[in-house]
Coordinates of C-alpha atoms in Angstrom, one line a residue:
M1 CA 124.4 89.7 61.0
S2 CA 128.1 89.5 61.3
E3 CA 130.1 91.3 59.1
L4 CA 132.0 88.0 58.3
R5 CA 128.6 86.4 57.4
R6 CA 127.8 90.1 55.2
Q7 CA 130.7 90.2 53.5
L8 CA 130.5 86.3 52.3
G9 CA 126.9 86.9 51.1
S10 CA 128.3 90.2 48.7
L11 CA 130.5 87.5 46.8
I12 CA 127.7 85.3 46.1
V13 CA 125.7 85.4 42.8
C14 CA 123.3 83.2 42.7
G15 CA 120.2 81.9 40.3
F16 CA 116.3 81.2 41.2
D17 CA 113.7 79.9 40.2
N18 CA 110.6 81.3 38.0
A19 CA 110.1 85.4 36.8
V20 CA 109.1 86.4 40.6
L21 CA 112.3 87.1 43.0
P22 CA 112.1 84.5 46.1
A23 CA 111.4 86.7 49.2
N24 CA 114.4 85.3 50.9
L25 CA 116.8 86.5 48.4
N26 CA 114.6 89.7 48.8
S27 CA 115.7 90.3 52.7
L28 CA 119.7 89.2 51.4
L29 CA 119.6 92.0 48.9
E30 CA 118.3 94.9 51.0
Q31 CA 121.0 93.4 53.5
G32 CA 123.7 93.9 51.3
S33 CA 124.6 90.3 51.9
L34 CA 124.1 88.8 48.3
G35 CA 126.6 90.1 45.2
G36 CA 123.6 89.7 42.6
I37 CA 121.2 86.6 41.1
I38 CA 122.1 85.6 37.6
L39 CA 119.5 84.9 35.1
F40 CA 118.6 81.9 33.5
A41 CA 115.2 81.3 30.4
R42 CA 113.5 80.3 33.9
N43 CA 113.2 83.3 34.5
Y44 CA 112.7 84.9 31.2
V45 CA 108.3 85.0 30.9
S46 CA 108.3 88.4 28.1
S47 CA 110.5 92.0 27.9
S48 CA 108.1 93.5 30.4
K49 CA 108.1 91.1 33.2
L50 CA 112.4 90.8 32.7
T51 CA 112.7 94.8 33.4
S52 CA 109.6 94.4 36.2
L53 CA 112.0 91.8 37.7
T54 CA 115.7 93.5 37.6
K55 CA 113.8 96.7 38.6
T56 CA 113.2 94.5 42.0
I57 CA 116.7 93.3 42.1
S58 CA 118.1 96.9 41.7
A59 CA 115.4 99.1 43.8
V60 CA 116.3 96.0 47.1
S61 CA 120.1 96.2 46.8
N62 CA 120.2 100.4 46.4
G63 CA 121.7 99.7 43.1
R64 CA 124.6 97.7 43.4
A65 CA 123.6 93.8 42.7
F66 CA 125.2 92.3 39.3
I67 CA 122.4 90.6 37.6
A68 CA 123.8 88.8 35.5
V69 CA 123.0 86.5 32.6
D70 CA 124.7 84.3 29.7
Q71 CA 124.0 85.9 26.6
E72 CA 125.9 84.9 24.0
G73 CA 123.9 84.1 20.6
G74 CA 123.1 81.1 19.2
R75 CA 122.7 78.4 21.2
V76 CA 123.3 79.8 24.6
V77 CA 120.9 81.9 24.8
R78 CA 118.4 82.7 28.0
F79 CA 116.5 85.4 26.7
D80 CA 114.2 85.7 23.6
G81 CA 111.1 85.4 22.1
D82 CA 110.7 89.9 21.8
F83 CA 114.2 89.9 22.8
P84 CA 117.1 89.6 19.7
V85 CA 118.9 87.1 19.7
F86 CA 121.8 86.7 17.0
P87 CA 124.1 84.4 15.8
S88 CA 126.6 82.1 17.7
P89 CA 130.0 83.2 18.3
L90 CA 131.0 80.9 15.6
H91 CA 128.5 81.8 13.2
F92 CA 130.8 86.1 12.7
G93 CA 134.6 83.7 13.4
K94 CA 134.0 81.2 11.1
R95 CA 133.0 84.5 8.6
N96 CA 136.0 86.8 10.2
D97 CA 132.8 89.3 10.5
L98 CA 133.9 91.6 12.7
E99 CA 131.2 94.2 11.6
G100 CA 127.9 91.3 11.9
L101 CA 130.0 90.6 15.5
L102 CA 129.9 94.5 16.6
N103 CA 126.6 94.9 15.7
G104 CA 124.9 92.4 17.2
T105 CA 126.7 92.8 20.8
S106 CA 126.1 96.5 20.2
V107 CA 122.2 95.6 19.8
T108 CA 122.5 93.2 22.8
A109 CA 124.2 95.6 24.9
K110 CA 121.9 97.9 24.7
A111 CA 118.6 95.3 25.0
L112 CA 119.9 93.9 28.2
R113 CA 120.9 97.6 30.1
T114 CA 116.9 98.5 29.0
H115 CA 115.8 95.4 30.9
G116 CA 117.9 96.7 33.5
V117 CA 120.7 93.3 33.2
N118 CA 124.5 95.2 33.6
L119 CA 126.7 91.7 33.2
N120 CA 126.8 89.5 30.0
L121 CA 129.4 86.5 30.8
V122 CA 130.8 87.1 27.5
P123 CA 132.8 86.9 25.6
V124 CA 133.7 83.3 25.1
C125 CA 137.4 83.1 24.8
D126 CA 138.3 80.0 24.3
L127 CA 139.5 78.6 21.2
D128 CA 137.1 76.7 18.0
P129 CA 138.0 72.8 19.4
E130 CA 136.6 72.6 15.5
D131 CA 134.2 69.2 17.2
S132 CA 130.7 69.3 17.2
A133 CA 130.8 66.8 19.3
H134 CA 132.6 69.3 21.7
V135 CA 130.4 71.3 24.7
L136 CA 131.6 74.3 23.1
H137 CA 130.3 73.7 19.7
S138 CA 129.9 77.0 17.9
R139 CA 130.2 78.9 21.5
A140 CA 133.7 80.0 20.6
F141 CA 134.7 82.3 17.7
S142 CA 137.7 80.0 15.9
H143 CA 139.9 77.8 16.1
D144 CA 142.4 80.3 14.4
V145 CA 144.1 81.9 17.7
K146 CA 144.3 85.8 15.9
I147 CA 140.4 85.9 14.6
A148 CA 139.5 84.9 18.1
S149 CA 141.1 87.3 19.6
D150 CA 139.8 89.7 17.8
C151 CA 136.6 88.9 18.6
A152 CA 137.2 88.9 22.1
K153 CA 138.6 92.6 22.1
A154 CA 136.2 93.8 19.6
Q155 CA 133.1 92.3 21.6
V156 CA 134.7 94.1 25.2
E157 CA 135.0 97.4 23.8
V158 CA 131.5 97.4 22.5
L159 CA 130.3 96.5 25.9
K160 CA 132.5 98.1 28.3
A161 CA 130.9 101.3 25.1
N162 CA 127.8 100.7 26.2
N163 CA 127.4 100.2 30.1
V164 CA 127.6 96.7 30.6
I165 CA 130.5 94.5 32.4
S166 CA 132.1 92.4 30.7
C167 CA 133.8 88.6 31.2
A168 CA 136.2 86.5 29.6
K169 CA 135.3 82.5 30.1
H170 CA 136.6 79.6 29.9
F171 CA 140.1 80.1 31.5
P172 CA 142.8 79.2 30.9
G173 CA 140.0 77.0 27.8
L174 CA 138.7 74.0 26.9
A175 CA 139.4 73.9 23.5
S176 CA 141.9 70.5 23.9
A177 CA 139.3 69.5 27.2
T178 CA 137.4 66.4 27.2
G179 CA 134.2 66.0 29.3
D180 CA 131.4 68.9 30.2
P181 CA 132.4 70.4 33.4
H182 CA 128.6 70.1 33.5
F183 CA 128.7 66.9 34.3
Q184 CA 132.7 65.9 35.0
V185 CA 135.7 67.4 35.8
S186 CA 137.1 68.4 32.4
F187 CA 140.5 66.9 31.5
S188 CA 143.0 68.6 29.3
A189 CA 146.8 67.0 28.0
R190 CA 147.9 70.9 26.5
T191 CA 151.2 71.9 27.5
L192 CA 152.8 75.1 30.0
E193 CA 153.5 76.2 26.2
E194 CA 150.9 75.4 24.7
F195 CA 148.8 76.8 26.8
R196 CA 150.7 80.4 26.9
K197 CA 151.4 80.3 23.1
S198 CA 147.6 79.8 21.9
D199 CA 144.8 78.9 24.9
Y200 CA 145.7 82.5 26.5
E201 CA 145.7 84.9 23.4
P202 CA 142.4 85.7 23.2
F203 CA 142.4 86.2 26.8
R204 CA 145.6 88.3 26.8
A205 CA 143.3 90.5 24.6
A206 CA 140.4 90.6 26.8
I207 CA 142.7 92.0 28.9
A208 CA 144.2 94.5 27.0
A209 CA 140.5 96.1 25.6
G210 CA 139.7 96.3 29.6
V211 CA 137.7 93.2 30.2
D212 CA 136.1 92.8 33.6
M213 CA 136.0 89.9 34.8
I214 CA 137.4 86.4 34.0
M215 CA 136.1 83.7 34.7
P216 CA 138.0 80.2 35.3
T217 CA 136.9 76.5 34.6
H218 CA 136.5 73.0 35.9
L219 CA 139.5 72.1 34.7
R220 CA 141.7 69.3 35.0
A221 CA 145.7 70.5 33.6
P222 CA 148.4 68.8 35.1
A223 CA 150.0 71.3 33.5
L224 CA 148.7 74.4 34.8
D225 CA 148.9 72.6 38.0
E226 CA 148.7 68.8 39.1
S227 CA 146.5 69.0 42.2
N228 CA 143.7 71.4 41.4
I229 CA 141.0 71.7 39.3
V230 CA 142.0 75.4 37.5
T231 CA 138.6 77.0 39.6
F232 CA 140.3 75.6 42.6
S233 CA 143.5 76.9 41.6
H234 CA 145.8 79.4 43.7
K235 CA 148.3 78.2 41.2
V236 CA 147.0 79.2 37.9
L237 CA 144.3 81.6 39.1
Q238 CA 148.0 84.2 41.2
D239 CA 150.9 82.8 39.2
E240 CA 149.0 82.5 35.2
L241 CA 146.0 85.1 35.3
R242 CA 147.1 87.5 37.6
G243 CA 150.7 87.1 37.8
H244 CA 151.4 85.7 33.8
L245 CA 148.6 87.4 32.3
G246 CA 148.7 90.5 35.0
F247 CA 144.8 91.1 35.0
T248 CA 144.2 92.9 38.1
G249 CA 140.3 92.7 37.2
L250 CA 137.4 90.4 39.2
I251 CA 137.2 86.2 39.0
I252 CA 134.1 85.3 38.8
S253 CA 134.2 81.0 39.4
D254 CA 131.7 79.5 37.0
D255 CA 129.1 77.7 38.5
L256 CA 129.6 76.0 41.4
Q257 CA 126.8 73.5 41.5
M258 CA 128.1 72.4 38.3
L259 CA 129.2 68.2 38.6
G260 CA 132.9 69.5 37.0
A261 CA 132.4 71.2 40.8
L262 CA 131.5 68.8 42.8
E263 CA 133.8 65.9 42.2
G264 CA 135.1 64.9 45.7
V265 CA 133.0 68.4 47.7
S266 CA 129.8 69.3 49.3
Q267 CA 128.8 72.8 48.2
I268 CA 130.2 74.7 51.2
E269 CA 133.9 72.6 50.6
A270 CA 133.6 74.2 46.5
G271 CA 133.0 78.2 48.3
K272 CA 134.9 77.6 50.3
L273 CA 138.3 76.3 47.9
A274 CA 137.4 78.9 45.3
L275 CA 137.3 81.3 47.5
A276 CA 140.8 80.3 48.4
A277 CA 142.4 79.5 45.6
G278 CA 141.8 83.8 44.6
C279 CA 138.1 83.8 43.1
D280 CA 136.6 87.3 44.4
L281 CA 132.5 86.1 42.9
L282 CA 131.0 82.9 43.2
I283 CA 128.0 81.6 40.7
Y284 CA 126.0 79.1 42.3
A285 CA 122.9 78.4 39.7
N286 CA 120.2 77.8 41.5
L287 CA 120.6 78.4 45.3
Q288 CA 117.1 80.1 46.4
E289 CA 116.5 77.3 49.1
T290 CA 119.3 76.1 50.7
I291 CA 121.2 79.7 50.2
E292 CA 121.7 80.1 53.9
S293 CA 122.4 76.6 55.0
L294 CA 125.8 77.4 52.2
L295 CA 125.8 80.7 54.1
D296 CA 126.4 78.7 57.5
G297 CA 128.5 76.7 56.5
L298 CA 131.5 78.9 54.6
E299 CA 130.9 81.4 57.6
A300 CA 131.9 78.1 60.0
C301 CA 134.3 77.6 57.8
A302 CA 135.9 81.1 57.5
T303 CA 135.7 81.5 61.4
A304 CA 137.9 78.4 61.9
D305 CA 140.7 79.8 59.6
D306 CA 142.2 83.4 59.9
K307 CA 144.0 83.1 55.6
L308 CA 140.5 82.3 55.0
R309 CA 138.6 85.3 56.7
E310 CA 141.9 87.4 55.1
R311 CA 140.8 86.5 51.5
I312 CA 137.8 86.9 51.7
S313 CA 137.9 90.1 53.1
E314 CA 140.2 91.0 49.7
S315 CA 137.7 89.9 47.9
Y316 CA 135.6 91.6 49.1
Q317 CA 137.4 95.5 48.9
R318 CA 137.8 94.3 45.7
V319 CA 134.3 93.7 44.8
V320 CA 133.3 97.0 45.7
A321 CA 136.5 99.1 44.4
F322 CA 134.9 98.1 41.0
Q323 CA 130.7 98.8 42.1
N324 CA 132.7 102.1 43.8
N325 CA 134.8 103.0 40.7
N326 CA 132.4 101.5 37.7
P327 CA 129.0 103.8 38.6
Q328 CA 128.0 103.4 35.0
Y329 CA 127.8 99.5 35.3
F330 CA 125.0 99.9 38.4
S331 CA 123.4 103.3 37.3
A332 CA 119.5 102.4 36.1

């Protein structure tokens, strides 16, 4: 295996079916050529089987894998049954109930760590759209910028205190957007000033609290970039997220198998574009059957593109530095 292919693989976080780690993903983790695993309800049978699965992932990866989940509370939970679950973010935001949020986040974080999960893809930093038909309905804390920011900050702090990696999403915010990125590119007519004065604020609060990762979304916002969705926008990720907001942590894509990421491009092209824009980690939610062909395609793209190889190396070094500098997240 080439060093380029190994580095590429280490930037991918992928999902799979059922509750047993597939042999091909096991092999890639052993070789250090897969960054991590994202878990869904389809992977959860019981708390004991979840622990067995995560122990396998951690053991074969020498303790280096990101083991991720969306355990937001409310309608977005991947583990339930005998796993503790709590109300939605909006439940706490509507009541301005920071104490309840802190308790729910703490109990969830402790349960995740006990079961071997080291990355919870929260907080949801979008402002609440106040629309029951919106993709974010009940998933965001509040339409009020201060309440949303206070909740995001509190959630990051509790996750860090419990040695769980945090990820603020969905940058730059979907509150004003039409369309669900699971099925199409979302669109927002917000101005740059509006984004900076309102939507950015919960992300700013999360960054101030030390959030580890930020996830951009498959949003077309012409005021930010006339040509590219945010996931594929060097301008937004570098000038706005890293420049204007000063974020120095890891940028992790949303699922690149969502239709919002695949409008006019293949899964390979989506990965290439996300890397070129500045994403450090790429999520593919169900890749067990096609990961080798994806790696083949990305490796071919990078072999022919000096700038892409430089970006891959930059992200690889950033990910390795994060792992080395934060052993608390990767220890048993």
